[in-house]
Short mmCIF file of C-alpha atoms in Angstrom, two decimals:
data_model
loop_
_atom_site.label_atom_id
_atom_site.label_comp_id
_atom_site.label_asym_id
_atom_site.label_seq_id
_atom_site.Cartn_x
_atom_site.Cartn_y
_atom_site.Cartn_z
CA MET J 66 -0.83 2.18 57.90
CA GLU J 67 2.26 0.64 55.92
CA GLU J 68 1.45 -1.42 53.09
CA THR J 69 2.43 -4.63 52.16
CA ILE J 70 2.56 -6.16 48.66
CA SER J 71 2.09 -10.81 49.14
CA LEU J 72 3.50 -13.04 46.00
CA LYS J 73 -0.07 -13.22 46.07
CA GLU J 74 -0.97 -10.09 45.38
CA LEU J 75 1.46 -10.03 42.32
CA MET J 76 0.79 -13.98 40.80
CA GLN J 77 -3.16 -11.80 40.77
CA THR J 78 -1.78 -8.83 38.96
CA LEU J 79 -0.38 -11.31 36.72
CA ARG J 80 -2.82 -13.34 35.43
CA LYS J 81 -5.08 -10.73 35.25
CA ARG J 82 -2.78 -8.74 33.23
CA ILE J 83 -0.92 -11.87 31.38
CA GLY J 84 -2.84 -11.11 27.82
CA LEU J 85 -1.69 -7.84 27.76
CA ILE J 86 1.87 -8.91 28.35
CA THR J 87 1.86 -11.94 25.90
CA VAL J 88 0.41 -8.87 23.19
CA ILE J 89 3.73 -6.68 24.10
CA ALA J 90 6.04 -9.86 23.64
CA ILE J 91 4.72 -11.10 20.86
CA ILE J 92 5.17 -7.76 19.17
CA ALA J 93 8.73 -7.36 20.59
CA VAL J 94 8.78 -10.78 18.45
CA ILE J 95 7.66 -10.03 15.26
CA ILE J 96 9.65 -6.49 15.57
CA SER J 97 12.86 -8.38 16.32
CA GLY J 98 12.28 -10.96 13.36
CA VAL J 99 10.89 -8.53 10.48
CA VAL J 100 14.67 -5.87 10.89
CA SER J 101 16.24 -8.45 11.48
CA TYR J 102 15.38 -10.71 8.78
CA PHE J 103 14.10 -7.59 5.96
CA VAL J 104 15.83 -4.49 7.34
CA LEU J 105 19.05 -4.81 8.34
CA THR J 106 22.42 -5.45 5.77
CA PRO J 107 24.33 -8.47 6.55
CA ILE J 108 27.43 -8.40 6.88
CA TYR J 109 30.44 -10.66 6.14
CA GLN J 110 33.97 -10.39 8.13
CA THR J 111 37.09 -12.65 6.77
CA SER J 112 40.77 -13.08 8.51
CA THR J 113 44.15 -13.17 7.03
CA GLN J 114 46.89 -14.13 9.25
CA LEU J 115 50.33 -12.49 9.45
CA LEU J 116 53.02 -14.19 11.18
CA VAL J 117 56.36 -11.66 12.64
CA ASN J 118 58.56 -13.98 12.17
CA GLN J 119 62.94 -13.74 13.04
CA LYS J 120 64.95 -12.04 10.79
CA LYS J 121 66.14 -12.64 7.75
CA GLY J 122 69.88 -14.73 8.30
CA GLU J 123 69.18 -15.21 11.99
CA GLU J 124 71.00 -18.21 12.79
CA ASN J 125 69.52 -19.58 15.58
CA PRO J 126 65.59 -19.68 14.82
CA TYR J 127 64.90 -19.90 18.01
CA ASN J 128 66.59 -16.78 19.92
CA THR J 129 64.19 -15.88 22.42
CA ASN J 130 65.05 -11.90 22.50
CA GLN J 131 64.21 -11.75 19.22
CA VAL J 132 61.47 -13.62 19.94
CA GLN J 133 60.86 -11.29 22.74
CA THR J 134 61.08 -8.55 20.41
CA ASN J 135 59.07 -9.57 17.63
CA LEU J 136 56.26 -9.13 20.78
CA GLN J 137 56.91 -6.30 21.41
CA LEU J 138 56.69 -5.10 17.96
CA ILE J 139 53.58 -6.77 17.32
CA ASN J 140 51.01 -3.52 18.75
CA THR J 141 53.41 -1.27 16.48
CA TYR J 142 52.49 -3.56 13.66
CA ASN J 143 48.33 -2.61 14.84
CA VAL J 144 48.63 0.73 15.06
CA ILE J 145 50.74 0.25 11.31
CA ILE J 146 47.98 -1.17 9.85
CA LYS J 147 44.74 0.14 10.23
CA SER J 148 47.16 2.90 9.17
CA PRO J 149 46.81 5.97 6.58
CA ALA J 150 50.15 5.21 5.22
CA ILE J 151 49.10 1.29 4.86
CA LEU J 152 44.82 1.70 3.95
CA ASP J 153 45.44 4.64 1.47
CA LYS J 154 48.02 2.88 -0.58
CA VAL J 155 44.82 -0.27 -0.67
CA VAL J 156 42.05 2.41 -1.49
CA ASP J 157 44.27 3.11 -4.59
CA GLU J 158 45.50 -0.38 -5.71
CA LEU J 159 41.30 -1.70 -5.29
CA ASN J 160 39.78 1.44 -6.39
CA LEU J 161 37.61 1.54 -3.64
CA LYS J 162 34.61 3.73 -3.09
CA MET J 163 35.87 5.45 0.74
CA THR J 164 38.04 6.90 2.29
CA ALA J 165 40.96 5.77 4.89
CA ALA J 166 39.17 6.49 7.67
CA GLU J 167 35.89 4.17 6.12
CA LEU J 168 38.18 1.50 5.11
CA ASN J 169 39.58 1.70 8.72
CA GLU J 170 35.70 0.34 10.47
CA LYS J 171 35.35 -2.13 8.74
CA VAL J 172 38.93 -2.81 9.84
CA THR J 173 40.02 -5.50 12.72
CA VAL J 174 43.59 -6.20 13.93
CA ALA J 175 44.35 -8.62 16.80
CA SER J 176 46.98 -11.23 17.94
CA GLU J 177 46.63 -13.67 20.56
CA LYS J 178 48.87 -13.56 23.71
CA ASP J 179 52.38 -13.99 23.78
CA SER J 180 51.63 -15.07 19.71
CA GLN J 181 53.74 -14.10 16.86
CA VAL J 182 50.44 -14.10 14.69
CA VAL J 183 48.51 -11.35 13.88
CA ASN J 184 44.92 -11.55 12.61
CA VAL J 185 43.40 -8.63 10.33
CA SER J 186 39.16 -9.19 9.32
CA VAL J 187 37.35 -7.46 7.03
CA GLN J 188 33.85 -6.63 7.40
CA ASP J 189 31.88 -5.82 4.12
CA GLU J 190 28.14 -6.28 2.80
CA ASP J 191 29.91 -8.76 0.12
CA PRO J 192 32.13 -11.82 1.75
CA TYR J 193 34.39 -11.74 -1.28
CA LYS J 194 34.94 -7.97 -1.69
CA ALA J 195 36.06 -7.98 1.67
CA ALA J 196 38.44 -11.38 1.36
CA LYS J 197 39.86 -9.17 -1.80
CA ILE J 198 40.35 -6.37 0.75
CA ALA J 199 42.25 -8.56 3.91
CA ASN J 200 44.91 -9.98 1.42
CA LYS J 201 45.43 -6.40 -0.08
CA ILE J 202 46.30 -5.38 3.51
CA ALA J 203 48.04 -7.78 4.12
CA ASN J 204 50.29 -7.99 1.46
CA VAL J 205 50.53 -4.03 1.36
CA PHE J 206 52.07 -4.53 5.11
CA LYS J 207 54.75 -6.91 3.52
CA THR J 208 55.84 -5.27 1.11
CA ASN J 209 55.87 -1.57 3.44
CA ILE J 210 57.38 -2.15 6.62
CA ALA J 211 60.29 -2.73 5.78
CA SER J 212 60.82 1.05 4.70
CA ILE J 213 58.55 2.15 7.41
CA MET J 214 60.55 0.68 10.26
CA ASN J 215 63.33 -0.85 8.58
CA VAL J 216 62.58 -4.80 9.51
CA ASP J 217 62.32 -7.78 7.00
CA ASN J 218 60.51 -10.23 9.17
CA VAL J 219 56.51 -10.60 8.28
CA SER J 220 55.39 -13.08 5.99
CA ILE J 221 51.96 -13.66 4.89
CA LEU J 222 50.43 -16.95 7.12
CA THR J 223 47.41 -17.37 5.64
CA LYS J 224 45.14 -15.63 3.13
CA ALA J 225 41.53 -15.21 3.60
CA GLU J 226 39.43 -16.58 2.09
CA VAL J 227 35.50 -17.17 0.74
CA GLY J 228 33.81 -20.65 2.10
CA GLU J 229 30.86 -22.20 0.25
CA LYS J 230 28.93 -21.73 3.33
CA ILE J 231 29.76 -18.93 4.27
CA SER J 232 27.28 -16.71 6.87
CA PRO J 233 27.58 -13.27 7.89
CA ILE J 234 28.75 -12.12 11.63
CA LYS J 235 25.34 -9.94 11.88
CA PRO J 236 22.73 -9.20 12.16
CA LYS J 237 21.82 -12.85 14.38
CA PRO J 238 18.11 -12.96 14.19
CA VAL J 239 17.54 -15.95 16.29
CA LEU J 240 19.82 -13.91 18.50
CA ASN J 241 17.70 -10.37 18.63
CA ILE J 242 14.28 -12.43 18.74
CA ALA J 243 15.47 -13.82 22.20
CA ILE J 244 16.40 -10.22 23.63
CA ALA J 245 13.14 -8.84 22.65
CA LEU J 246 10.93 -12.20 23.64
CA VAL J 247 12.95 -11.13 27.50
CA VAL J 248 12.91 -7.33 26.51
CA GLY J 249 9.23 -7.73 25.68
CA LEU J 250 8.41 -9.88 28.40
CA MET J 251 10.01 -7.18 31.05
CA VAL J 252 8.18 -4.20 29.51
CA GLY J 253 4.75 -6.20 29.64
CA VAL J 254 5.37 -7.02 33.17
CA GLY J 255 6.55 -3.25 34.38
CA ILE J 256 3.20 -2.02 32.52
CA ALA J 257 0.88 -4.65 34.24
CA PHE J 258 2.09 -3.56 37.29
CA LEU J 259 2.02 -0.21 36.65
CA LEU J 260 -1.33 0.06 34.92
CA GLU J 261 -2.08 -1.70 38.80
CA TYR J 262 -0.90 0.89 40.73
CA LEU J 263 -2.32 3.87 38.85
CA ASP J 264 -6.10 1.75 39.36
CA ASN J 265 -7.04 3.37 42.23
CA THR J 266 -10.99 1.36 41.51
CA ILE J 267 -12.03 -0.12 45.02
CA LYS J 268 -12.97 -3.47 44.09
CA THR J 269 -13.29 -5.60 47.42
CA GLU J 270 -13.53 -4.60 50.95
CA GLN J 271 -9.52 -5.28 51.17
CA ASP J 272 -9.65 -2.30 49.47
CA ILE J 273 -12.17 0.00 51.75
CA GLU J 274 -10.16 -1.48 54.35
CA LYS J 275 -6.87 -0.34 53.04
CA ILE J 276 -7.73 3.21 52.24
CA LEU J 277 -10.29 4.11 55.51
CA GLU J 278 -8.21 1.53 57.56
CA ILE J 279 -10.85 0.36 59.79
CA PRO J 280 -13.22 -2.70 59.89
CA VAL J 281 -15.93 -3.43 57.26
CA LEU J 282 -18.73 -4.53 59.24
CA GLY J 283 -20.87 -6.71 56.91
CA VAL J 284 -20.51 -6.31 52.53
CA ILE J 285 -24.30 -6.17 50.43
CA THR J 286 -23.93 -8.91 46.97
CA THR J 287 -24.81 -6.95 44.23
CA ILE J 288 -28.10 -8.46 41.81
CA GLU J 289 -27.91 -8.89 38.58
CA GLU J 290 -29.62 -7.39 35.55
CA HIS J 291 -31.41 -10.81 34.91
CA ASP J 292 -31.71 -12.28 38.78
CA GLU J 293 -33.45 -8.88 39.77
CA VAL J 294 -35.88 -10.03 36.85
CA ASN J 295 -36.12 -13.90 37.36
CA ALA J 296 -36.71 -12.35 41.54
CA ARG J 297 -39.46 -10.30 39.88
CA GLN J 298 -40.84 -13.03 37.85
CA ARG J 299 -41.54 -16.00 41.18
CA ALA J 300 -42.94 -12.71 42.66
CA GLY J 301 -45.24 -12.53 40.16
CA ASN J 302 -45.86 -16.64 39.74
CA LYS J 303 -46.66 -16.94 43.90
CA VAL J 304 -49.47 -13.60 43.54
CA ARG J 305 -51.20 -15.23 40.55
CA VAL J 306 -50.96 -19.27 42.75
CA ARG J 307 -52.30 -17.14 45.47
CA GLY J 308 -55.53 -15.30 43.82
CA GLU J 309 -56.37 -19.06 42.07
CA THR J 310 -56.32 -20.93 44.82
CA VAL J 311 -58.50 -17.85 47.39
CA GLY J 312 -60.44 -17.99 44.00
CA SER J 313 -61.10 -21.63 44.51
CA GLN J 314 -61.65 -21.23 48.08
CA LYS J 315 -65.24 -19.45 46.94
#
């Protein structure tokens, strides 16, 4: 006999385990909030922009071939910016207590499509330190790119600065709590259905029909203990009333 689960049974399972689901979701939210606000260290990000412009002395500033050449060089510049040739000098000049490889993990270099602007972003626990590193990377790159590639077509467009109300880019407590709530609800629902699946006790006549695959002919209602006591008291009262009635007739 193939077993089927109706939507009504699913809803009954959820209602029966709603307490468990709620508790798991609340625990997930609390853990996420505590970790986000008190455990994880806020990370700030600052950025500087480099402009890959025309070579000095170019008469026509809008030379299409030169622009295309600069655009093709941007990918090369992105690699060079994060190379030890640049980052080692940044570490030395700023006396950073980290290696070039560790600094490389904090630096992100990107450029918009068909744009001559390169964004250099640095992440750090201290926003002022991140801005200082970003600006130093830009200066070191601009100074040394001429000797590395024998070109001189890079200028600093904007410097990294720390705003008055700078916010950390991570962690994001609200987002983390929202994700934890969804995950907690999903885990709670999963555990609820798992417990229901593992529960093999017989509770209703429908359970008997499913297990034995035979129809139920009758059901004996459960007599509660207090109902049984009340029934006995009522029976005793009837006996006493009958005894008094018989005695009065005599």
